[in-house]
Structures are given as structure tokens and as C-alpha cells.
Coordinates of C-alpha atoms and ligand atoms in Angstrom, one line a residue:
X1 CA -1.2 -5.7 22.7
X2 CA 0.3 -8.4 20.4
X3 CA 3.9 -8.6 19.1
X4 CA 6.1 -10.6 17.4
X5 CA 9.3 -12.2 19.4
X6 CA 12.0 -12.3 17.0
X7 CA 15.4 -14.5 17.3
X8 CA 17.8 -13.2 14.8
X9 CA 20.7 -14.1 12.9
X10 CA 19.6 -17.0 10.7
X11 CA 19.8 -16.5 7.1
X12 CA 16.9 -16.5 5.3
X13 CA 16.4 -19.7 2.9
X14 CA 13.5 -21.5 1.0
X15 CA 10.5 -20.1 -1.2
X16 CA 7.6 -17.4 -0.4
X17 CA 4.7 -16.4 -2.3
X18 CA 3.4 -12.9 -2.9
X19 CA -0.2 -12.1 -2.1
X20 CA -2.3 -9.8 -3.6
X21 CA -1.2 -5.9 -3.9
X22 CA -3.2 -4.0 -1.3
X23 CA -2.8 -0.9 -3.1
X24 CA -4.6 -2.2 -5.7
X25 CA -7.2 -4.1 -3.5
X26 CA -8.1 -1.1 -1.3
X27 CA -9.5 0.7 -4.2
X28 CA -10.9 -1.9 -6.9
X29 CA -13.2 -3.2 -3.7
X30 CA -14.9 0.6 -3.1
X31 CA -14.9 0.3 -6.5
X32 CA -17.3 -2.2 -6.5
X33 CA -20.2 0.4 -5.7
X34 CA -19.9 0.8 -9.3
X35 CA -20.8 -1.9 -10.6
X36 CA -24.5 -3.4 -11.7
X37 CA -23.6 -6.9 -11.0
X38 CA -21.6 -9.2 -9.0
X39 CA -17.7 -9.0 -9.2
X40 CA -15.5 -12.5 -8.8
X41 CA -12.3 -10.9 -7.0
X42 CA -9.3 -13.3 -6.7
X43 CA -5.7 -12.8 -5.0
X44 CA -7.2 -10.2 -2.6
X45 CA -4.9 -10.5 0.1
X46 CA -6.1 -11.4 3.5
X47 CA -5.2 -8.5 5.3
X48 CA -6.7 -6.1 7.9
X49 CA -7.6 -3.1 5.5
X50 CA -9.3 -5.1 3.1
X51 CA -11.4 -6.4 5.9
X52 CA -12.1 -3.3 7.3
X53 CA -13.2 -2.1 3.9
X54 CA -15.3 -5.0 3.6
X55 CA -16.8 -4.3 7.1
X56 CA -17.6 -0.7 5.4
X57 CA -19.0 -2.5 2.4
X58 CA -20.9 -4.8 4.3
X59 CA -23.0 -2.0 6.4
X60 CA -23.8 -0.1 3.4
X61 CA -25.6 -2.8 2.1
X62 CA -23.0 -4.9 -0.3
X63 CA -23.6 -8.6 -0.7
X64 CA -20.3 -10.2 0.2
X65 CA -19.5 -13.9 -0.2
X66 CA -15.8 -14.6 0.9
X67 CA -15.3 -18.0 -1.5
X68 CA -11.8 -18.7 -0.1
X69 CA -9.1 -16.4 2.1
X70 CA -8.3 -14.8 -1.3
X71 CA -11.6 -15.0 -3.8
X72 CA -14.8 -13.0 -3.2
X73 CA -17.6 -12.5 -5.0
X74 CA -19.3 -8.9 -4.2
X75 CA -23.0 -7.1 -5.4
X76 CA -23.2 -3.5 -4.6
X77 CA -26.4 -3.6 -6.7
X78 CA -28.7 -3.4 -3.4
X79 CA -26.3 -1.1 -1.4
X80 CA -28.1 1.9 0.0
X81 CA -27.4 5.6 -0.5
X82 CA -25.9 5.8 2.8
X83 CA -23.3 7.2 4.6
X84 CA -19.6 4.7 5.9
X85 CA -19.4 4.4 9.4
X86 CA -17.1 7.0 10.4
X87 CA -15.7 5.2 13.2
X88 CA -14.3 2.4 10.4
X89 CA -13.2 5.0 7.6
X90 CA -11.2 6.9 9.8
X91 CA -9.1 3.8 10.6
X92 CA -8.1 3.6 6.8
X93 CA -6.0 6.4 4.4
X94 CA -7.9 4.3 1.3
X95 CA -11.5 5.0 2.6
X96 CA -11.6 8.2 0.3
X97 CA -11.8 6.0 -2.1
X98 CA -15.2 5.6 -1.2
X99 CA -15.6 9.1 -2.1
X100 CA -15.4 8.4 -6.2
X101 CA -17.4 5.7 -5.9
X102 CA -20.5 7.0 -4.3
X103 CA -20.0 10.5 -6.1
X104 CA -20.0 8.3 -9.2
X105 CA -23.0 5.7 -7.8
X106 CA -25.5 8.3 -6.2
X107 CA -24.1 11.6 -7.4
X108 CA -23.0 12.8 -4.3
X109 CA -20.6 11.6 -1.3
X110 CA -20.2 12.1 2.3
X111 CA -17.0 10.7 3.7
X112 CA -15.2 11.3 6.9
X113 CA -11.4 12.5 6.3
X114 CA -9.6 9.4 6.2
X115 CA -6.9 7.9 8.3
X116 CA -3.5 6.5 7.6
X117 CA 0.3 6.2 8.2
X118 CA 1.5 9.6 10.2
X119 CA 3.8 10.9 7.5
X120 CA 3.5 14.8 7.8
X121 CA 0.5 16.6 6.5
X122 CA -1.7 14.4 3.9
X123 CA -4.1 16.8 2.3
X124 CA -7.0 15.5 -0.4
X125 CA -6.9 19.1 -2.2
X126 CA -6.0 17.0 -5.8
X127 CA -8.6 14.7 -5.0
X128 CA -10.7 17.6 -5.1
X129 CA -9.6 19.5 -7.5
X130 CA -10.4 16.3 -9.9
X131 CA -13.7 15.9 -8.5
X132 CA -14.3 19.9 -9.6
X133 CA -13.3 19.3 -13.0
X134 CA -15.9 16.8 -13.7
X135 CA -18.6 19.2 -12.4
X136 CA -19.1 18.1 -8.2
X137 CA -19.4 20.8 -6.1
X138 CA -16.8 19.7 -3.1
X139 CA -16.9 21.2 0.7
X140 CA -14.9 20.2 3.6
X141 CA -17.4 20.4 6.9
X142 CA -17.0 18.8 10.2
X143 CA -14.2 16.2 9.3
X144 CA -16.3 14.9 6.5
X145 CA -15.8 15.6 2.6
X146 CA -19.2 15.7 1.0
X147 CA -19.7 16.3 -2.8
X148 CA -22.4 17.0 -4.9
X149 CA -22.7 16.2 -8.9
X150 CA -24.6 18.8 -10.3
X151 CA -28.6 17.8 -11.4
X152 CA -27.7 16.8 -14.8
X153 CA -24.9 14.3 -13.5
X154 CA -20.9 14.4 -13.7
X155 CA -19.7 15.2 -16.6
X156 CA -15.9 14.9 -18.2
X157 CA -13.3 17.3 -17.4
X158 CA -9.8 18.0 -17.9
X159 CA -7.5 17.8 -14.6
X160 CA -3.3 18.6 -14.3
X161 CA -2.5 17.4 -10.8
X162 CA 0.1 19.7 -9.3
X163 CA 1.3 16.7 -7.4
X164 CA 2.1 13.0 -9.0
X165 CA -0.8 11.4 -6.4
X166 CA -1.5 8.0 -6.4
X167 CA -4.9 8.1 -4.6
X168 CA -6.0 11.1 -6.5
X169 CA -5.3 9.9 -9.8
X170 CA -7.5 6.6 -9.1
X171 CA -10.1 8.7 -7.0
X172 CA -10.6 10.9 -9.8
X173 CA -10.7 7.5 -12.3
X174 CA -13.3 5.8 -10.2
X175 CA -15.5 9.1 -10.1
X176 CA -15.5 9.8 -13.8
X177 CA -16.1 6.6 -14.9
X178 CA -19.9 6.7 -14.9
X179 CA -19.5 11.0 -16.1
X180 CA -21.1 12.0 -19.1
X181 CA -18.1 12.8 -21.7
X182 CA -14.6 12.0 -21.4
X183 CA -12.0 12.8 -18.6
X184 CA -8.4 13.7 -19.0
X185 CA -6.1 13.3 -16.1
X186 CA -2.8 14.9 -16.4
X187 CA 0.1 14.3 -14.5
X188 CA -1.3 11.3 -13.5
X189 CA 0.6 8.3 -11.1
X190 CA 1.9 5.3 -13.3
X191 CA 2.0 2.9 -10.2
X192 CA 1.4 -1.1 -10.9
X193 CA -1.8 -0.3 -8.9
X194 CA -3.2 2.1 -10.8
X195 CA -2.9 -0.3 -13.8
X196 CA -4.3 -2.8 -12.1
X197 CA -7.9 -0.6 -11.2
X198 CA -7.9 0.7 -14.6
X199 CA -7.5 -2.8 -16.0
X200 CA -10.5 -3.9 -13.1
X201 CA -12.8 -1.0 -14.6
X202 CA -12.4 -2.2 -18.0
X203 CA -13.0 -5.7 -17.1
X204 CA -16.7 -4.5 -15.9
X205 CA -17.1 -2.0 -18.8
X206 CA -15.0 0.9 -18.3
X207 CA -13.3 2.3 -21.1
X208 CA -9.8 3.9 -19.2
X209 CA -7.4 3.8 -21.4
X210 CA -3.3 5.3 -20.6
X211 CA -3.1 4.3 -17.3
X212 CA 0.5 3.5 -16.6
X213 CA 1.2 6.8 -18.6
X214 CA 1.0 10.3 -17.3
X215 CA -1.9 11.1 -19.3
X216 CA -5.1 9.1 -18.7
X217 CA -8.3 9.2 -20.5
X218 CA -11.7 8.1 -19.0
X219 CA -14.5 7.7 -21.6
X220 CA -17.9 8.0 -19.4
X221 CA -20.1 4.6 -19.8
X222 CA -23.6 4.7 -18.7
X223 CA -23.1 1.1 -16.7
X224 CA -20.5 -1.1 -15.7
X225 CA -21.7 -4.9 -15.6
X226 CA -20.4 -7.6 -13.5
X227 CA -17.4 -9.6 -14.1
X228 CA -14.1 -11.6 -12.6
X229 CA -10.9 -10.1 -11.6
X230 CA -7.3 -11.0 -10.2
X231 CA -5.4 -8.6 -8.4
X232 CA -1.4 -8.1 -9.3
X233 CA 0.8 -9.1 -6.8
X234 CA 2.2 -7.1 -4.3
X235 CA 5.2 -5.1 -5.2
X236 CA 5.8 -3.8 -1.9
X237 CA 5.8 -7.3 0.0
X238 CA 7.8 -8.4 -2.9
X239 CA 10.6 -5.8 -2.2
X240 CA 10.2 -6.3 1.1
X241 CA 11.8 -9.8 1.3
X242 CA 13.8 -8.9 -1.1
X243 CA 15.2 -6.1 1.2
X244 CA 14.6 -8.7 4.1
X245 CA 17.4 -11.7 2.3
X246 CA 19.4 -9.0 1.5
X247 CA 19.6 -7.6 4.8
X248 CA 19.7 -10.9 6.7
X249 CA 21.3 -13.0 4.2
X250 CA 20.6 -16.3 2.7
X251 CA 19.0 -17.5 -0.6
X252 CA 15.4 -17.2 -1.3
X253 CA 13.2 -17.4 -4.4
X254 CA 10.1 -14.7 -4.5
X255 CA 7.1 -16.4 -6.5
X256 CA 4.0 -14.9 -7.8
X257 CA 5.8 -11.8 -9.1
X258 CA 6.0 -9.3 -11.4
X259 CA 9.4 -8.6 -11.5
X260 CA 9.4 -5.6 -14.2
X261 CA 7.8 -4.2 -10.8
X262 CA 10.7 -4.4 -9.0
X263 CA 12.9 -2.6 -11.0
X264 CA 14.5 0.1 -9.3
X265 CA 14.3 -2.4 -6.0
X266 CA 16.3 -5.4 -7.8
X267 CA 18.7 -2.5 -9.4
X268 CA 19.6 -0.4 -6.1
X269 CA 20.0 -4.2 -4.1
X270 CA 22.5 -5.4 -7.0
X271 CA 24.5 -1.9 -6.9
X272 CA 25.0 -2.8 -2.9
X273 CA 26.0 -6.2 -3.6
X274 CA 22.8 -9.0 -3.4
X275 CA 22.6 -11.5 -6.4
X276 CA 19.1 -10.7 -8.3
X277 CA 18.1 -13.1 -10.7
X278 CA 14.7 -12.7 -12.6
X279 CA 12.3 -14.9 -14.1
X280 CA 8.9 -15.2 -15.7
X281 CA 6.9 -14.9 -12.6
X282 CA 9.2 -14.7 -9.9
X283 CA 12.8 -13.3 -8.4
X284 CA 15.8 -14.9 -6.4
X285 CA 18.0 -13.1 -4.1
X286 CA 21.2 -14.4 -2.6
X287 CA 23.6 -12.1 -0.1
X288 CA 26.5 -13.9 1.0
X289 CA 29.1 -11.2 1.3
X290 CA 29.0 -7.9 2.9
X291 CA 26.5 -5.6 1.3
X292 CA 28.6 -1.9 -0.1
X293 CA 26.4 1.3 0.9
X294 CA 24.5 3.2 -1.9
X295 CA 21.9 6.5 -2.1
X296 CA 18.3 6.3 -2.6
X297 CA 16.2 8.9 -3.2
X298 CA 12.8 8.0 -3.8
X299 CA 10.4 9.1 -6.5
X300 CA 6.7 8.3 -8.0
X301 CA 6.7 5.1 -9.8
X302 CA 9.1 4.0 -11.9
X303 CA 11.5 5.4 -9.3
X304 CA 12.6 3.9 -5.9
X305 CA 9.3 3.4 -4.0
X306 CA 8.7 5.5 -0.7
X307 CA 7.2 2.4 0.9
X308 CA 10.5 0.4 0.1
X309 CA 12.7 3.2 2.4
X310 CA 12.1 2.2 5.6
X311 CA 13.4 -1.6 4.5
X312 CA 16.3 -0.4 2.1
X313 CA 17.2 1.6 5.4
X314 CA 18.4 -1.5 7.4
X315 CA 20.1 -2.7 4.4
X316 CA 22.3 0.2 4.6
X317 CA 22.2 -0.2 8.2
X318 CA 24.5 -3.5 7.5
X319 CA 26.5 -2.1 4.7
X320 CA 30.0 -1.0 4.8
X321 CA 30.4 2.5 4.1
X322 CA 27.9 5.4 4.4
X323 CA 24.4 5.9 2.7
X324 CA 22.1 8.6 2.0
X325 CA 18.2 8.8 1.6
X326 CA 16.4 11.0 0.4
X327 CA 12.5 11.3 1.1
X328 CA 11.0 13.1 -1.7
X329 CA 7.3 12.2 -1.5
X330 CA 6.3 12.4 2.6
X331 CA 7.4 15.6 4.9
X332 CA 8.4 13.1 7.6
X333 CA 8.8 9.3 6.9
X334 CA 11.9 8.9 9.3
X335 CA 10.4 8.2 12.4
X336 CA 11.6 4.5 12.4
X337 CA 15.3 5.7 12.5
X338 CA 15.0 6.1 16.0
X339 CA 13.9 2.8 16.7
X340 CA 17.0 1.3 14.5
X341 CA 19.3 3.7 16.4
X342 CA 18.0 1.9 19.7
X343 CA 19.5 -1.8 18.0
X344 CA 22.9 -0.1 17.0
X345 CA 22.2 1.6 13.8
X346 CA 24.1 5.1 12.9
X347 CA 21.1 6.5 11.8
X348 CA 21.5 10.4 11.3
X349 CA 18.2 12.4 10.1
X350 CA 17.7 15.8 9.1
X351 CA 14.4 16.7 7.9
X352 CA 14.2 14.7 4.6
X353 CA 17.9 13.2 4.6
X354 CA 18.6 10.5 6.4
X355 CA 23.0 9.6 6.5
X356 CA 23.5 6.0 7.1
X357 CA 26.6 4.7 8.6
X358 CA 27.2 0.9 8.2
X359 CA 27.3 -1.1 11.1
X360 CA 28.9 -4.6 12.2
X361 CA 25.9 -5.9 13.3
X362 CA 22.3 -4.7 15.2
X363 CA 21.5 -5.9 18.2
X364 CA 17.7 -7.5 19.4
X365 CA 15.6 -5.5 22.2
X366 CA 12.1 -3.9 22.4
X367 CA 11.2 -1.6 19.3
X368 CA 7.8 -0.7 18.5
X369 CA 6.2 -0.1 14.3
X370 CA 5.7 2.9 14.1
X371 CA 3.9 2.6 11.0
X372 CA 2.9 -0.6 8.1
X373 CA 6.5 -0.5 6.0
X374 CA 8.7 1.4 9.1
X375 CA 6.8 -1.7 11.2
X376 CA 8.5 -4.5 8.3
X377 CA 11.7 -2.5 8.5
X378 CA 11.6 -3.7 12.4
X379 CA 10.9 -7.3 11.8
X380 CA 13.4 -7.4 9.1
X381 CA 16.4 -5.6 11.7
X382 CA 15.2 -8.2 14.4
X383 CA 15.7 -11.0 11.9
X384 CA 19.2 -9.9 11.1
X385 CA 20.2 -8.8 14.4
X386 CA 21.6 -11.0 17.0
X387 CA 20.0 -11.9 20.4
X388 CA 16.1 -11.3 20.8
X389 CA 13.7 -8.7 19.2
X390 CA 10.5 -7.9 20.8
X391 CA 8.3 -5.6 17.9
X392 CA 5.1 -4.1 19.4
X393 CA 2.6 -2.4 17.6
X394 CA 2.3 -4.8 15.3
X395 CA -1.2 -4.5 14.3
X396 CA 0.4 -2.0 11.8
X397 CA 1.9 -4.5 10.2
X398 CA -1.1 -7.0 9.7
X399 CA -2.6 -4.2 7.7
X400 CA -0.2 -4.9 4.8
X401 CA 1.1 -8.0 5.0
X402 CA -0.6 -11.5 4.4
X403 CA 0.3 -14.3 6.9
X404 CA 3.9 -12.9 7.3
X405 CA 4.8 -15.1 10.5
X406 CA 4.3 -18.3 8.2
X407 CA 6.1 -16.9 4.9
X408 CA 8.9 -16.1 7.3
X409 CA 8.9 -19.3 9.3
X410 CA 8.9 -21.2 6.1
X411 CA 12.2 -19.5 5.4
X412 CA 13.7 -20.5 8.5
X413 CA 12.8 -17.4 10.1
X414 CA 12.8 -17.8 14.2
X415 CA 9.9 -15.9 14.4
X416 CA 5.9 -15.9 16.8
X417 CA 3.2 -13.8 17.5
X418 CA 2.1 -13.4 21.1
X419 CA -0.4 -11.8 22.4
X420 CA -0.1 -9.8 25.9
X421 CA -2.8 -9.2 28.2
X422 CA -3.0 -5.3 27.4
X423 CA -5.4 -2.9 26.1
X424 CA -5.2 -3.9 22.0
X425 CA -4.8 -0.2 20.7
X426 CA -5.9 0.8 17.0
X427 CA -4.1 1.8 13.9
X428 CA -4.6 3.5 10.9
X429 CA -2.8 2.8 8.1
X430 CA -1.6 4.4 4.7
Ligands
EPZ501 C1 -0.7 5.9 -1.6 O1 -1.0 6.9 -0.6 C2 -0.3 4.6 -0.8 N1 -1.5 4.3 0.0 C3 0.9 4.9 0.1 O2 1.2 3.6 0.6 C4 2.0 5.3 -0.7 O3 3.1 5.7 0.2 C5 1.6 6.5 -1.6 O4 0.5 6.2 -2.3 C6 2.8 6.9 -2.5 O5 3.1 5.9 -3.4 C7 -2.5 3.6 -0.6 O6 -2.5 3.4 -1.8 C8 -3.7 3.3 0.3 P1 -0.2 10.1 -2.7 P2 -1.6 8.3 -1.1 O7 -1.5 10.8 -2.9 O8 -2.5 8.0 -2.2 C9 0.7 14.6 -1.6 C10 1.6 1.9 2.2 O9 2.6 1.8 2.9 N2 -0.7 14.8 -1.9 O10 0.5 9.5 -3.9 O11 -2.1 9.0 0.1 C11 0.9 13.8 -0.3 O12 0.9 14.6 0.8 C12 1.1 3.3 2.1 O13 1.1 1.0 1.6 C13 -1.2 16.1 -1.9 O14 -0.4 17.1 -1.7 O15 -0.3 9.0 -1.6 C14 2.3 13.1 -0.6 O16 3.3 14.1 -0.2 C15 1.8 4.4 2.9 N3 -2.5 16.4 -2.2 C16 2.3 13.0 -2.1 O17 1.3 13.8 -2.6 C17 -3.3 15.3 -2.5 O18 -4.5 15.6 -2.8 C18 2.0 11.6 -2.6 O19 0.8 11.2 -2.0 C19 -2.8 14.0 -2.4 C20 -1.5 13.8 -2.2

């Protein structure tokens, strides 16, 4: 097992730069199987769930040339009609992306029920109901989804999801983008990362337009062509050193940003007290004082993230006064509190509340991730914390977040990676 050895209590100075958004990267690379040509990909961040998808990729037949750690060119042309290994999508929440793509490619899909973060039940049933509308024929059989476009191809439908979903809306875009006709998709996500696939489709051909909006329209084209791309930074690695200075304290500038992304982040870290600052491309954060407690309650993009709780959580953790937070999106998504509770938090949960009473200071010892953000919200409390944190499960972690021991180290962070003679366990991530 490998985990990272923490020494807390230094403030957190100096630059990072935000990689790629996995978010987005995790379903414009299925994408790919779209695509009549070869696609130039650059800021793909050099994490553990693109390369698993591009192990997936690989064994289906794609042509993958990794030109640096962040630029790949791939070709799906020659991929066969085949089915993923199982054994690799199950490891990944995102592999149902893979589901659009070869319903869209071949006409029909076989997938095995995907993976991902243990939040409470996470059911496909809008993913489905979008595939319906554009004519597939979807069943659920053995732990595999398998769908079938009917003998005269997909064609455009209308769908209203009855929940805001961020993988269904771009499951359903990646599956009607070949369709005859056009798609409507109603109630649709307006996360950066759904932008950033739509803007990705249209760069090979695609004609999506409203993504970002609720309503998005899909105009079937016979063919996409091959083309270059750039993937938006991360917004979630952005927030999360944001959250991380904040907590910790210091003075740090975050580059490579969007920082209209960050929104609600920079907003609810100013009402506690941090000093956000924005520029063109990039963010500074300076916490010198005592942070004051707020409520979050978190929402579908533009609202508070619900992969930004977990870190906001050990902000609170430090602030003076009590906060609430309220989990709209996941049936359970507190399971880190626990672990907090074990370094001196006042973490009290009920169902999808979670009261927050600040505390002085947390206090280093053994906690493991129990998931990719709750996993940062560890390494974040160990950093602030005083004395020595030990975070296991970290493999959780590596799945979202690009070289974080160096970013952190170059901001003073006391902070290594170890491995321990044990059995190395595996993790799915959302
Ligand atoms: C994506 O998961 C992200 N994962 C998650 O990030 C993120 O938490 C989530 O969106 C919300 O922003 C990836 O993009 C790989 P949803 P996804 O469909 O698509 C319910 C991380 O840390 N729902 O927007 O699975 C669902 O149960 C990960 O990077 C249905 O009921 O999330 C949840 O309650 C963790 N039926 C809500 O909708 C469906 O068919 C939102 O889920 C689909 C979803």
C-alpha cells in the first residue's frame, strides 16, 4: 500500500499550475471512437483514470501515441467492434462513457456497469432514458448495459432529464452525435466539462450547440474528422488549493485557470475570510487571520460543487464558529467526517447535514481516503494540522490529481510518498 507522510503546520507559499480537468478528459478520450481520424489532445492530465481509459482504448484497438505527459495523439479509425475489458471498466465511474461512443460508432454497445466513488446508490436510468429517445433499444443483463440502435441507425430525439446529471447529459451528447436528425437534451448539466466535450465535438465536426445552458441541441453529422484539442483546466484541483491555502494558510498564486470557474468557490472562501484576488488566467489566495464559519449547500453547476465539500469541510473545521453543509446531489458523501473527527474535528452528520464546529487546531495521525476529493480533504487537514499525518489509501487520490506531491512541495509543503510492503489494493473512482 502507498501513502503519503504529511508534516503539518507550514503555510502554504509560492505558485502551482492546474492540469487538465479530468472531468472533461474522461469523456472527450472515449469520445475518440468517434472520430475518422487522428485527434491531437493537449493538457490531458497525467493521472490514473485517463490511463486506465487509455489502457481500455488501447485493447480495443486505438492507435495511441503519448507525445509528452500531457499531449496525445489518438486514431480510433482501426478500433474493432469489440467489447472493454470488464475487469478495467469497472475500476472507472466514466467508463459508461464508452457506452455513447460505441452506440454512436457500431450502433450498439456492451458495457459492464461502471465503477466509481461510493456515494450511495448511482443509477444510469437517465443515461438510458437518453439513449431511448434517440431510438436504442437499452437492457440491463449480467452487470453489463448493452444497447442496440435500431437497423436504420439512431435517430434524434427529444430527452427532459428528471435529474441535472452530468454524465448523462454528455453520454446522451456523444451518442447522438452521429444520429440521424437532431437531439434536444433538456434539463441538461452546465458544468465547465460539459462545455469543454461539446466544444471537442465541434472541433472534429459536431454541430452541439447550448451546452453550458439547460437546453442542448445536437444536429446529427454523418462523420466527425480528425482534429487538435486542449482540455480546460481543472476546476476541481483549482478549488482544491484554494481550499487547501485557505485552510492551511499562506499566500499562493493558482495559474492556468479559469477563474469564472471558480465562482461560488472564490465567493464562499471570501465570505469566511481568505483574500481572493482574480486575474486573466489565474487566482491568488492569502489567509492570514482566522477563517469565520459559513453554510454550503451544494448544487449542479453554477452552484457550490459537490466535489469541493469534502475540502470546504476542513476549512470550516478551522473556522471560528459553527458551519453547516448540505449535500444535495449524493445520498451519502460524508464518510470522510469520520476520519477528520479522528484529527480533532467537531464533525456532526446526519444523513445529508453535516454541523461543523470550529476547532483550535487538528492534530496529525493515521487516516485513510476514503474516496478521490474526501482523499484531498485528508492531505489538506494533515498539512494544516500539527504533528505527523500518515494518509493511506492514496491511490484514490492519484486518480484525480496530477503530480500533487511536487505542486505541494513547491509550496513548501512537508510532504512524500512511500510505499509499504503490503498488498497494493484497487480503487474505483467517480
Ligand atoms: C460526475 O459524476 C463526476 N464524475 C463526479 O465527480 C461529480 O461528483 C458528479 O458528476 C456531479 O458533478 C465524472 O465526471 C467522472 P451525475 P456522475 O450523473 O456523472 C443521480 C469526482 O470527484 N443520477 O451528475 O456520475 C446521481 O445518483 C467525481 O471527480 C441519477 O439518478 O454524476 C447523483 O445523485 C465524483 N440517474 C446525481 O444524479 C442517472 O442516470 C448527479 O449525478 C445519473 C445520475
Amino acid at each position: 500500500m502507498t501513502q503519503y507522510i504529511i508534516r503539518g503546520g507550514k503555510p502554504l507559499n509560492g505558485t502551482v499550475t492546474i492540469s487538465g480537468a479530468k472531468n472533461a478528459a474522461v469523456a472527450i478520450l472515449p469520445a475518440t471512437l468517434l472520430v475518422n481520424g487522428t485527434c491531437r489532445i493537449e493538457n490531458v492530465p497525467d493521472i490514473s483514470d485517463v490511463h486506465l481509459l487509455l489502457e481500455i482504448l488501447d485493447r480495443m484497438g486505438a492507435e495511441i501515441r503519448r507525445l509528452s505527459p500531457n499531449t496525445l495523439e489518438i486514431s480510433c479509425v482501426h478500433v474493432r467492434d469489440s467489447e472493454a475489458s470488464d475487469t478495467l471498466v469497472r475500476r472507472i465511474r466514466a467508463s459508461y462513457y464508452l457506452i455513447g461512443a460505441q452506440l454512436g460508432r457500431f450502433g450498439h454497445a456492451r458495457v459492464a456497469l461502471p465503477g466509481g466513488c461510493n456515494f450511495g446508490a448511482r443509477p444510469i436510468d437517465q443515461h438510458i432514458k437518453g439513449f431511448e429517445a434517440i431510438g436504442a433499444d437499452v437492457t440491463l443483463s449480467n452487470g453489463f448495459v448493452c444497447a442496440t440502435a435500431p437497423e436504420e441507425g439512431l435517430t434524434g430525439g427529444r430527452v427532459n432529464l428528471d435529474v441535472v446529471s452530468v454524465g448523462a447529459t454528455m453520454n446522451i451528447m456523444i451518442g447522438a452525435v452521429l444520429a440521424n436528425g437532431t437531439t434536444i437534451i433538456e434539463n441538461a448539466a452546465k458544468e465547465p466539462h460539459i462545455v469543454d466535450l461539446a466544444n471537442f465535438l465541434n472541433a472534429m465536426g459536431a454541430k452541439v450547440s447550448g451546452a453550458g445552458t439547460d437546453t442542448i441541441k445536437v444536429r446529427g453529422v454523418r462523420s466527425l474528422h480528425g482534429g487538435s484539442y486542449s482540455i480546460i483546466p481543472d476546476q476541481i484541483e483549482a478549488g482544491t488549493y484554494m481550499a487547501a491555502v485557505a485552510a492551511v494558510g499562506g499566500n499562493v498564486l493558482i495559474q492556468n485557470v479559469i477563474p469564472k470557474h471558480m465562482d461560488c468557490i472564490s465567493a464562499k472562501l471570501r465570505e469566511m475570510g481568505a483574500k481572493v484576488t482574480e486575474y486573466d488566467d489565474a487566482i491568488r489566495v492569502q489567509r492570514t487571520g482566522i477563517l469565520r464559519r459559513a453554510n454550503v449547500k451544494t448544487l449542479p453547476y453554477p452552484g457550490f460543487p459537490t466535489d469541493m465539500q469534502p475540502q470546504i469541510a476542513v476549512c470550516m473545521s478551522l473556522a471560528s464558529g459553527v458551519s453547516v453543509i448540505t449535500e444535495s446531489i449524493y445520498d451519502t458523501r460524508f464518510g470522510y467526517c469520520a476520519e477528520l473527527n479522528r484529527m480533532g474535528a467537531a464533525i456532526k452528520v446526519e444523513t445529508k447535514v453535516a454541523v461543523i464546529t470550529g476547532v483550535e487546531q487538528l492534530h496529525g495521525c493515521t487516516v485513510h481516503a476514503c474516496d478521490l476529493r474526501a482523499g484531498a480533504a485528508m492531505v489538506i487537514a494533515g498539512l494544516a494540522a500539527d504533528g505527523t499525518t500518515v494518509v493511506e489509501e492514496i491511490e484514490y487520490i492519484e486518480r484525480g490529481y496530477e503530480n500533487i506531491i511536487s505542486k505541494l512541495e513547491g509550496l513548501g509543503a512537508s510532504i512524500k510518498r512511500v510505499e509499504t510492503p503490503s498488498r497494493r489494493s484497487v480503487h474505483a473512482a467517480g
